[in-house]
mmCIF file of C-alpha atoms and ligand atoms in Angstrom:
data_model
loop_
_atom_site.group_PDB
_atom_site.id
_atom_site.type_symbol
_atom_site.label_atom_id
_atom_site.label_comp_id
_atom_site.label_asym_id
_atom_site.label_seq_id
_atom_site.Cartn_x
_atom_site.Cartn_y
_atom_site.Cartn_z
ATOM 1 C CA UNK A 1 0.000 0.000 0.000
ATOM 2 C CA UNK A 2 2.077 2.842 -0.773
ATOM 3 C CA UNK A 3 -1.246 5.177 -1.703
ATOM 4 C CA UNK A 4 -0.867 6.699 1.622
ATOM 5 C CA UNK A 5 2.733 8.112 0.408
ATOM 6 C CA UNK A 6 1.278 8.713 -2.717
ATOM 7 C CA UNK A 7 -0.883 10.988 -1.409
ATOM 8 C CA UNK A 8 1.388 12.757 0.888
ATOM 9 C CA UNK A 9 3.487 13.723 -1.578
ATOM 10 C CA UNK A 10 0.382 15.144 -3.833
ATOM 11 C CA UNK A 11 -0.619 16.906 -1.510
ATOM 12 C CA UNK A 12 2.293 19.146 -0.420
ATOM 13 C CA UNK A 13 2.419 19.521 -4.205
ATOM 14 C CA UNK A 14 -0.643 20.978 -4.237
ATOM 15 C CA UNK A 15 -0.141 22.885 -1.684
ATOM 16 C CA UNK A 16 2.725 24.502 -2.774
ATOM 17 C CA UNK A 17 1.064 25.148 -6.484
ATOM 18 C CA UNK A 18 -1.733 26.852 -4.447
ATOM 19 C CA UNK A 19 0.669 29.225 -2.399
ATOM 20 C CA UNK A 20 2.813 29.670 -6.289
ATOM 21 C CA UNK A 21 -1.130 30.608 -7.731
ATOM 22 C CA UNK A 22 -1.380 34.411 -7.673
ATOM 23 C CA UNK A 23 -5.149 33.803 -7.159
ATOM 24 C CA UNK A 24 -4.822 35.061 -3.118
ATOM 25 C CA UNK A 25 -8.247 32.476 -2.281
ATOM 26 C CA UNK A 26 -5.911 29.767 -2.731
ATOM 27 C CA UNK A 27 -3.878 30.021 0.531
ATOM 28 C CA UNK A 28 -6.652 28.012 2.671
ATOM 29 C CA UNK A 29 -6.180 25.123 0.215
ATOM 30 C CA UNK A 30 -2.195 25.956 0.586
ATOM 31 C CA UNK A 31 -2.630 25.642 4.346
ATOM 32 C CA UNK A 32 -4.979 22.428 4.140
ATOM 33 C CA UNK A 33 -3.223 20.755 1.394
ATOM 34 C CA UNK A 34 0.337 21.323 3.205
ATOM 35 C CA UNK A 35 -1.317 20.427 6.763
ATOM 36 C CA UNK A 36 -2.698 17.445 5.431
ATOM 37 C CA UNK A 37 0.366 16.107 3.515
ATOM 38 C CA UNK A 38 2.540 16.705 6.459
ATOM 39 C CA UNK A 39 0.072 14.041 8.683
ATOM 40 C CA UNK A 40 -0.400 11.347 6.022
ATOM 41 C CA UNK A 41 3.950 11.493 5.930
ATOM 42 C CA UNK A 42 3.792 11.205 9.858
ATOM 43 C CA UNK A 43 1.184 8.218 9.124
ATOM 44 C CA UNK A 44 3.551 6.612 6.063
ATOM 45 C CA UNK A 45 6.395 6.535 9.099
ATOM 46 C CA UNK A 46 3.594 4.871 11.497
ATOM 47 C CA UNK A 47 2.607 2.691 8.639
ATOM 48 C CA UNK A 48 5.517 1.061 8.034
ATOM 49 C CA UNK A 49 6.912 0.923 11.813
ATOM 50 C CA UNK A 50 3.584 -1.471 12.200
ATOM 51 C CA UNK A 51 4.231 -5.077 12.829
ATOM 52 C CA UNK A 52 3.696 -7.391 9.464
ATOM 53 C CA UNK A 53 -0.222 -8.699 9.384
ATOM 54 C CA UNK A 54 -1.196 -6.178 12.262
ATOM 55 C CA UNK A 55 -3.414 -4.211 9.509
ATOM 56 C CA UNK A 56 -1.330 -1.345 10.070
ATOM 57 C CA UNK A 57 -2.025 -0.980 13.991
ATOM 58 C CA UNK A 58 -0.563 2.080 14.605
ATOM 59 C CA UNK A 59 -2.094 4.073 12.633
ATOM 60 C CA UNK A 60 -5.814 3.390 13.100
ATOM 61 C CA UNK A 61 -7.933 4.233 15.815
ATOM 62 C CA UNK A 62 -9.438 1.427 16.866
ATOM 63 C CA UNK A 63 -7.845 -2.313 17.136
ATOM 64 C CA UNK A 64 -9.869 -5.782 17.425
ATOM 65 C CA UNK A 65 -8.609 -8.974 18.832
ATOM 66 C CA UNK A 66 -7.752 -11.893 16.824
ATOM 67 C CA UNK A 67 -6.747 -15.764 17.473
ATOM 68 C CA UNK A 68 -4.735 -17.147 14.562
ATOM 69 C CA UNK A 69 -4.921 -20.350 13.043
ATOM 70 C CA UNK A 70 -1.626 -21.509 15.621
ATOM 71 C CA UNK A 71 -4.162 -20.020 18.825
ATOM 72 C CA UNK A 72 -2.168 -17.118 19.168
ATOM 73 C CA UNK A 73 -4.398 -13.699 20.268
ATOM 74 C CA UNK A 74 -3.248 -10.825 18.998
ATOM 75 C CA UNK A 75 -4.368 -6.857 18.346
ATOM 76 C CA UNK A 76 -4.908 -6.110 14.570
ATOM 77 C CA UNK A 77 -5.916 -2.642 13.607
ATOM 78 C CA UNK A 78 -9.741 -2.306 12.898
ATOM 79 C CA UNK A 79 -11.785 0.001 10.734
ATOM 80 C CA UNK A 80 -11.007 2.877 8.725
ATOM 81 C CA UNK A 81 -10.623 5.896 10.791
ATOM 82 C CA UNK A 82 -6.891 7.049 11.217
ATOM 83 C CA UNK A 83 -5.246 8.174 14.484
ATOM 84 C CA UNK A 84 -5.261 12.484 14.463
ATOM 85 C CA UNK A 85 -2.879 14.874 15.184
ATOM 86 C CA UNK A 86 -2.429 14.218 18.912
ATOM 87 C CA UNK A 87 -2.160 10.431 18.239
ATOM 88 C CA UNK A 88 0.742 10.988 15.631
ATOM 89 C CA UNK A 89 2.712 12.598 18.290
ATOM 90 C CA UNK A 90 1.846 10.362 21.179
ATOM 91 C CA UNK A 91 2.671 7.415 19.276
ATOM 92 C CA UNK A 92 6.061 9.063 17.876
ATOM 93 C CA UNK A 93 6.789 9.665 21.539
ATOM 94 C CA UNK A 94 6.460 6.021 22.816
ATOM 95 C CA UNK A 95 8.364 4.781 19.906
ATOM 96 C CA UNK A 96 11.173 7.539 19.958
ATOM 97 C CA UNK A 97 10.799 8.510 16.189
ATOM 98 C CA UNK A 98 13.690 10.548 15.929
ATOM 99 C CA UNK A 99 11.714 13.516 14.093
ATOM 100 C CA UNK A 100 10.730 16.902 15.769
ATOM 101 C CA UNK A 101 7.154 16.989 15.857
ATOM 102 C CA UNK A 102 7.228 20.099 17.796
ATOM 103 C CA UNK A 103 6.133 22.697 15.064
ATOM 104 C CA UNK A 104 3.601 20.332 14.227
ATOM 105 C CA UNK A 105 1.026 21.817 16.471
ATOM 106 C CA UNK A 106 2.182 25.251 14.989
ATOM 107 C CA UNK A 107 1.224 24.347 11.998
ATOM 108 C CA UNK A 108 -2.222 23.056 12.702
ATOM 109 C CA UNK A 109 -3.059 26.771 14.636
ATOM 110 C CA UNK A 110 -1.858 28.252 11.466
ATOM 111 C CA UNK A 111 -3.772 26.037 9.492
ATOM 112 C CA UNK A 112 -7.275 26.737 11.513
ATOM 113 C CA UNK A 113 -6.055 30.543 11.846
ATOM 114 C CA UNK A 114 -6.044 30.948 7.807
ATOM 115 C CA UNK A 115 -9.357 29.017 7.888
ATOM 116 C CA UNK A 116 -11.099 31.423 10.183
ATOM 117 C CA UNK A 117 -9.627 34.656 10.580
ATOM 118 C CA UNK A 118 -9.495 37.452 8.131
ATOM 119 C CA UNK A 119 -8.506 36.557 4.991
ATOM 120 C CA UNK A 120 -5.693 39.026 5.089
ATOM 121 C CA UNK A 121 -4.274 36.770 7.625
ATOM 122 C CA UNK A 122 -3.565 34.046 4.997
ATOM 123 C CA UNK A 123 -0.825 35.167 2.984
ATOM 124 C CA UNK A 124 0.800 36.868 6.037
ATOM 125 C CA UNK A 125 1.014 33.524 7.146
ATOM 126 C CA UNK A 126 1.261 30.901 4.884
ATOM 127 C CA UNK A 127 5.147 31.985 4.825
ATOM 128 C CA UNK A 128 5.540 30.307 8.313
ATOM 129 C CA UNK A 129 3.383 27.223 7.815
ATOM 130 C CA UNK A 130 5.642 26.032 4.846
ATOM 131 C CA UNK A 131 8.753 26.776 7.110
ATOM 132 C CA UNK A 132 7.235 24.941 9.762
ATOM 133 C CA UNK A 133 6.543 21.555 7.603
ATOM 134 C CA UNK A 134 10.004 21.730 6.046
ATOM 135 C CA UNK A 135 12.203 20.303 8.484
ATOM 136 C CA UNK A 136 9.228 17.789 9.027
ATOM 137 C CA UNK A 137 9.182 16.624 5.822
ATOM 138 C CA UNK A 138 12.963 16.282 5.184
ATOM 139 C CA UNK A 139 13.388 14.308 8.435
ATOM 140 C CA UNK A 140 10.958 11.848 7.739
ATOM 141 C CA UNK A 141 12.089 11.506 3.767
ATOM 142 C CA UNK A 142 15.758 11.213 4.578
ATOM 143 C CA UNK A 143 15.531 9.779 7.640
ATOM 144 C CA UNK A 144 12.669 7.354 8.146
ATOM 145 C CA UNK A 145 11.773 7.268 4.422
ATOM 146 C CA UNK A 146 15.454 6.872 3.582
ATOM 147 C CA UNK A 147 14.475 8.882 -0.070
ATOM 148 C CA UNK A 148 15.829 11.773 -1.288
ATOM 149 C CA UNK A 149 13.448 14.758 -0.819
ATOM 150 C CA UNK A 150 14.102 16.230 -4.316
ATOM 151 C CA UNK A 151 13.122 12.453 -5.958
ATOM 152 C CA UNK A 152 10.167 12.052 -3.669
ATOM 153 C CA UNK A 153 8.618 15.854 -4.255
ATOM 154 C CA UNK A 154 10.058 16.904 -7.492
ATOM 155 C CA UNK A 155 12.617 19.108 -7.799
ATOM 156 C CA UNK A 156 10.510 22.441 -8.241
ATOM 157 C CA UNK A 157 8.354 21.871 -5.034
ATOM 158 C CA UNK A 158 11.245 20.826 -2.978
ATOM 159 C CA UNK A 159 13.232 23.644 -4.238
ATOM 160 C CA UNK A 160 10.034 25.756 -3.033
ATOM 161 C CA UNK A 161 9.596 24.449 -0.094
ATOM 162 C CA UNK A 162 13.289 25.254 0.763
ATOM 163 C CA UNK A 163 13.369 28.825 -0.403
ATOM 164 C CA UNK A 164 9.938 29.714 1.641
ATOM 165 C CA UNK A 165 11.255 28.263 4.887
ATOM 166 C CA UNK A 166 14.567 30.412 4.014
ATOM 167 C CA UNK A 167 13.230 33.638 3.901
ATOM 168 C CA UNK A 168 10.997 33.082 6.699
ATOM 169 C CA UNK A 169 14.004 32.293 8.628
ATOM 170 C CA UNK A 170 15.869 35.091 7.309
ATOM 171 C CA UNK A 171 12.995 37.142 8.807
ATOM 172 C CA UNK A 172 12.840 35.261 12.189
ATOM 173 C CA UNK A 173 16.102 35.902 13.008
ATOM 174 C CA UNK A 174 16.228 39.038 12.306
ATOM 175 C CA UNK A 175 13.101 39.433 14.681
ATOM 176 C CA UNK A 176 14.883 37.553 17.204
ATOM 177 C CA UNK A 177 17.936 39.794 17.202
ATOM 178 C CA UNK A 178 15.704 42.881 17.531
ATOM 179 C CA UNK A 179 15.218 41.496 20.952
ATOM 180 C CA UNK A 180 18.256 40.275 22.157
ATOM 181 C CA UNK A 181 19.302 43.394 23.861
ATOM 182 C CA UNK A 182 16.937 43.003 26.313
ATOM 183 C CA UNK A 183 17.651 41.928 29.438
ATOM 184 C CA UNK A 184 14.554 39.846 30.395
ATOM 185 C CA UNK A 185 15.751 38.683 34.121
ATOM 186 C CA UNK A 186 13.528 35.732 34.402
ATOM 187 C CA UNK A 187 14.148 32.204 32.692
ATOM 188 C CA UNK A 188 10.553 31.890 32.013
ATOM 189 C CA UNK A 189 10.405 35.315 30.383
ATOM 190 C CA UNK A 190 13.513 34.801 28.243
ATOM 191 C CA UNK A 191 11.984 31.233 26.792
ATOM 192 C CA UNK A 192 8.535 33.081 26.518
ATOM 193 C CA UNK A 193 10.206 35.029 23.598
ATOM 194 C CA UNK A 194 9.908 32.292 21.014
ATOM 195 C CA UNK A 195 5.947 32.531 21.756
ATOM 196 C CA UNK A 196 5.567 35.923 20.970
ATOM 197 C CA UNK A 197 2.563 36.522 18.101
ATOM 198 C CA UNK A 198 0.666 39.127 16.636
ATOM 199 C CA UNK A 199 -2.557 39.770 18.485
ATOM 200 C CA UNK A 200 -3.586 41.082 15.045
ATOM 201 C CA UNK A 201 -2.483 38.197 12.196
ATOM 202 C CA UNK A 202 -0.696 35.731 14.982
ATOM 203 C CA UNK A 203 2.417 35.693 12.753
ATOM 204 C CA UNK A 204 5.596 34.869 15.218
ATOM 205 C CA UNK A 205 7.506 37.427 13.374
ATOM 206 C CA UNK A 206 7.857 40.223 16.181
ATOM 207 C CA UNK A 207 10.453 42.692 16.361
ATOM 208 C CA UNK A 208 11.415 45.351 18.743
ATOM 209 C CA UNK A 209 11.932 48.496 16.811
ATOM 210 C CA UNK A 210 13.235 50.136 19.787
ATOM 211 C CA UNK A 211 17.204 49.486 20.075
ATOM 212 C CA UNK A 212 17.731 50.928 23.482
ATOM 213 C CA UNK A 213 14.823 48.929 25.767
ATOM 214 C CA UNK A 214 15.945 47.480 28.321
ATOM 215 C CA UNK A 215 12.657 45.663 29.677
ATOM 216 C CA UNK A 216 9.679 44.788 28.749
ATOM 217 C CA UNK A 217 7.593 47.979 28.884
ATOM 218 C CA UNK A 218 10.046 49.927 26.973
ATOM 219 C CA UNK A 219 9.799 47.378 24.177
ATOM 220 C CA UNK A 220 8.068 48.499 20.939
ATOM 221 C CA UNK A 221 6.615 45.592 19.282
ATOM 222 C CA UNK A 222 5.973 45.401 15.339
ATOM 223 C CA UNK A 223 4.399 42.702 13.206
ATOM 224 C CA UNK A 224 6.997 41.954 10.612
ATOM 225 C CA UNK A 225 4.275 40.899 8.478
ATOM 226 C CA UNK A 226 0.765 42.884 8.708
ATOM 227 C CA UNK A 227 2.892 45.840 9.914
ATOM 228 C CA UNK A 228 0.848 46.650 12.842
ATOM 229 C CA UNK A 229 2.106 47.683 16.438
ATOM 230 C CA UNK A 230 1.480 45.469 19.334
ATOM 231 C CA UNK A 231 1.239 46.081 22.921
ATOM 232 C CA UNK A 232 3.943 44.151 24.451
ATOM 233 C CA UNK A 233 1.934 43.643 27.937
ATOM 234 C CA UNK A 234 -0.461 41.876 26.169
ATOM 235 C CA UNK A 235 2.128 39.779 23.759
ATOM 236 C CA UNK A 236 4.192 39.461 26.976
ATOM 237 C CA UNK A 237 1.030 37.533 28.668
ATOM 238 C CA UNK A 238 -0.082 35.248 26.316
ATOM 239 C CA UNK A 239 3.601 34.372 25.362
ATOM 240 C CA UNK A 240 3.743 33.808 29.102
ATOM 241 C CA UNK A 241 0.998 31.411 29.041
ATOM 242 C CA UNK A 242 1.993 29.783 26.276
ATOM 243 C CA UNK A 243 5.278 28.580 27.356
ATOM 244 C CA UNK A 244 3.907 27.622 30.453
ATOM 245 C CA UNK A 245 1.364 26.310 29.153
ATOM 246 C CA UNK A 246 2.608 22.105 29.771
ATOM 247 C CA UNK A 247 3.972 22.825 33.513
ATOM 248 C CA UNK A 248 0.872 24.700 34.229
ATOM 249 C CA UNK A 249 -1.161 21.427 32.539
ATOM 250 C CA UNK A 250 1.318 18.603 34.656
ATOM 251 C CA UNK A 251 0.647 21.288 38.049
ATOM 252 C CA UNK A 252 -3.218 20.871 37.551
ATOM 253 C CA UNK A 253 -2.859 16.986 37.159
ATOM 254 C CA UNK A 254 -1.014 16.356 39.852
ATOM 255 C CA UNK A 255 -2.922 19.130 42.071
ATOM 256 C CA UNK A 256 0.383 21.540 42.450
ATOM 257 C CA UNK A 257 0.475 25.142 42.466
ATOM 258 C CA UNK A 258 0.067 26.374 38.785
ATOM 259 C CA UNK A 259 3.457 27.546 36.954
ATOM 260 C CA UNK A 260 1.499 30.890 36.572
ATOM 261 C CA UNK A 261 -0.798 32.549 38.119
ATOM 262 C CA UNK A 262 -2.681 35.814 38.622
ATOM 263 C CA UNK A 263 -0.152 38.955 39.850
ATOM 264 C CA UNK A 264 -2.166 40.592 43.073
ATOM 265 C CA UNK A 265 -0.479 43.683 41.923
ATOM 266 C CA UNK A 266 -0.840 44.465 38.833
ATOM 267 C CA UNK A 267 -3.609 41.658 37.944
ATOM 268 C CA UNK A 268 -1.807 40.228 34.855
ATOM 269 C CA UNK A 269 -1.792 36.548 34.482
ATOM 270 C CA UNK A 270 2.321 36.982 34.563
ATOM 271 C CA UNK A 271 3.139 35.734 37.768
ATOM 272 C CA UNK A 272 5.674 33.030 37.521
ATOM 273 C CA UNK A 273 5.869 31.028 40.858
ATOM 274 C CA UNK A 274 8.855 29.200 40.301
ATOM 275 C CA UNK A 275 10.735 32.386 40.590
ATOM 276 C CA UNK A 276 7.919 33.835 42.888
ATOM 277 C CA UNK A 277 7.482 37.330 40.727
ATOM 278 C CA UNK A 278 5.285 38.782 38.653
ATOM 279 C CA UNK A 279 7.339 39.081 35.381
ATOM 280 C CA UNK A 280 5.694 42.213 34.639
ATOM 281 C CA UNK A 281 5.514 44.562 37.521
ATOM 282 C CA UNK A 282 8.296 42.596 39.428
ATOM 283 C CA UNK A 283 6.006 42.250 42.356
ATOM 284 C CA UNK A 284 7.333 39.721 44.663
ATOM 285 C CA UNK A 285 5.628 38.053 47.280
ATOM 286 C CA UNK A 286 9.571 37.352 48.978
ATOM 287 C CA UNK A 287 9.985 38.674 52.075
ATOM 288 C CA UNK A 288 6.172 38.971 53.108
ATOM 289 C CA UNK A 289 5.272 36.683 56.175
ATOM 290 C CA UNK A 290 3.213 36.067 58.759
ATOM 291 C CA UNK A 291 3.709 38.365 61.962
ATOM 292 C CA UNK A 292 2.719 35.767 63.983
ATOM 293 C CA UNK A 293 4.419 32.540 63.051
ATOM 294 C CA UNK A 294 6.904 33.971 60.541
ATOM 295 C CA UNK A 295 5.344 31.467 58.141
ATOM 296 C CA UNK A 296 6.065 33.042 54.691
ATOM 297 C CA UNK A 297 2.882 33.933 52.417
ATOM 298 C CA UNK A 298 1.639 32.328 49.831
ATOM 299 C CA UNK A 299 0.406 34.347 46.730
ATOM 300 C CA UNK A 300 -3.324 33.500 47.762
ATOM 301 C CA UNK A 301 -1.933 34.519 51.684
ATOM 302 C CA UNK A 302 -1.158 37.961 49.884
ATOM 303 C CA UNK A 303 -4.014 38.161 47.420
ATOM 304 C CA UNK A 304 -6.944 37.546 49.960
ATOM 305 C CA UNK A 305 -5.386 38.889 53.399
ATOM 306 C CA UNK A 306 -3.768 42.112 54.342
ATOM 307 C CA UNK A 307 -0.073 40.974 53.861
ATOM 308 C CA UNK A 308 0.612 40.589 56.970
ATOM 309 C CA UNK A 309 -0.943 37.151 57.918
ATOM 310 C CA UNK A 310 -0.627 33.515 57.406
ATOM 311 C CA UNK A 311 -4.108 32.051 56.611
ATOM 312 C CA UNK A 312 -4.473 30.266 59.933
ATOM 313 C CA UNK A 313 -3.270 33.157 61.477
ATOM 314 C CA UNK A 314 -5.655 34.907 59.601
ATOM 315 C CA UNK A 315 -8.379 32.589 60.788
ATOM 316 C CA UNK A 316 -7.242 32.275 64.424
ATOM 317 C CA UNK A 317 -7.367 35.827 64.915
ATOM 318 C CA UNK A 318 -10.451 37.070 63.118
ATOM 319 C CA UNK A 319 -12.522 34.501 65.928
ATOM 320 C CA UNK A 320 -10.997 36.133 68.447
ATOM 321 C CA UNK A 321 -12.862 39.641 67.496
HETATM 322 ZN ZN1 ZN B 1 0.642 40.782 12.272
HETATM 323 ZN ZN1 ZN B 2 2.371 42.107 38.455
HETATM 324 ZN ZN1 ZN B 3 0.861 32.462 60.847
#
């Protein structure tokens, strides 16, 4: 069965001819086409890593049991519906498939952001879809595939696909050097910087056009792409959140404090508590304890108190009125 590869490689084809067509309504089939071609490759990999006469088990969704003709039980796949997005990476996960799925994910926001926002959001960000399912594709062609991309895609959409993901690169790092000169002072800030997007076309390519800032408010955020100007408190936040965004998941399964949490200062959901400040008023609840015990606060301690108490404390005292 090699129609699943087959129809991988049409459809990044296709994809690419839509973002070549100068007909600007093609760039949601561009986005689909590419989207989709990049999953049915992920699947090929899946496909192939699936144990002989399993019916291609790790790709499908559901699996039935069997007993063979020798008595043996085993799972074979079952039915036609194919494992999703999620499932790809899970399953490249357990297996340790040696390909970075992590733009992956990128690519399917970009994918449902071209579907549903303003359709001047498309072609400001097809750019970084196709740079995102480059180094996709060539790992799993070279690597897993053991093809050469070129053979596999045809020179002219390989060739394509490799000068898109170039100049969007070009681009990011440019962005990225606009903001090196600032000193962010906080880990989770300084890896928050990867996350920053446009609140107007969600393009990651951000720059600071102001040279001399030194921290965050003194940044002056533009959209390398739609050209507008950002607010970086608001970029800062949801970058925030999104980098957090797996510790803050693992802290609510296991019933920890989140990673991040609401600043009782300057209410911003930029309140890191592994380095107990808010990352964007500095508030820090350090050095705040309870009069009484000398317990130190915790951020809720702060929030709902008066500073100066421990909850019990709190408690003990307020019956005694
Ligand atoms: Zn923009
Ligand atoms: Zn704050
Ligand atoms: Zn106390």
């Amino acid at each position: 069965m090699d129609s699943l590869l087959d129809n991988a490689i049409m459809s990044i084809q296709l994809g690419l001819e839509d973002h070549a067509s100068p007909d600007k309504r093609r760039v949601i089939s561009a986005a689909r086409n590419l989207y989709a071609g990049v999953l049915l490759l992920c699947k090929e990999v899946l496909r192939r890593l699936s144990p002989p006469n399993s019916n291609d088990i790790l790709i499908r969704t559901r699996t039935r049991a069997i007993r063979g003709a020798d008595g043996i039980v085993c799972l074979v796949g079952s039915g036609n519906k194919t494992i999703d997005r999620t499932q790809i990476e899970e399953v490249f996960r357990q297996l340790a498939v040696a390909v970075d799925l992590s733009k992956l994910r990128r690519l399917a926001e970009i994918r449902n952001d071209i579907e549903h926002m303003h359709p001047n959001v498309g072609p400001a960000l097809i750019q970084e879809a196709i740079a995102d399912a480059m180094p996709i594709i060539r790992t799993i062609i070279v690597n897993e595939l053991q093809e050469e991309p070129g053979d596999l895609l045809g020179p002219e959409a390989w060739a394509a696909l490799l000068d898109e993901a170039r100049v969007f690169k070009a681009e990011q790092d440019a962005c990225r050097e606009s903001l090196g000169s600032v000193g962010w002072g906080s880990e989770a800030l300084a890896s928050a910087v990867s996350e920053f997007r446009c609140p107007n076309c969600t393009s990651t390519l951000i720059r600071n056009g102001n040279p001399a800032a030194a921290q965050v408010g003194e940044l002056q955020l533009i959209c390398s792409k739609c050209g507008e100007e950002a607010d970086p408190d608001g970029v800062v936040e949801e970058a925030l959140n999104r980098a957090l965004e797996w510790d803050s998941y693992i802290a609510a399964k296991e019933g920890l404090e989140p990673a991040l949490d609401e600043c009782p200062e300057c209410g911003k959901h930029t309140f890191v508590l592994g380095e107990n400040r808010c990352v964007n008023c500095n508030f820090s609840i350090r050095g705040y304890e309870c009069f009484v015990c000398s317990e130190p606060l915790t951020l809720d301690e702060y929030r709902f108190g008066d500073g100066k108490l421990c909850s019990y404390h709190e408690n003990v005292l307020s019956k005694d009125d």
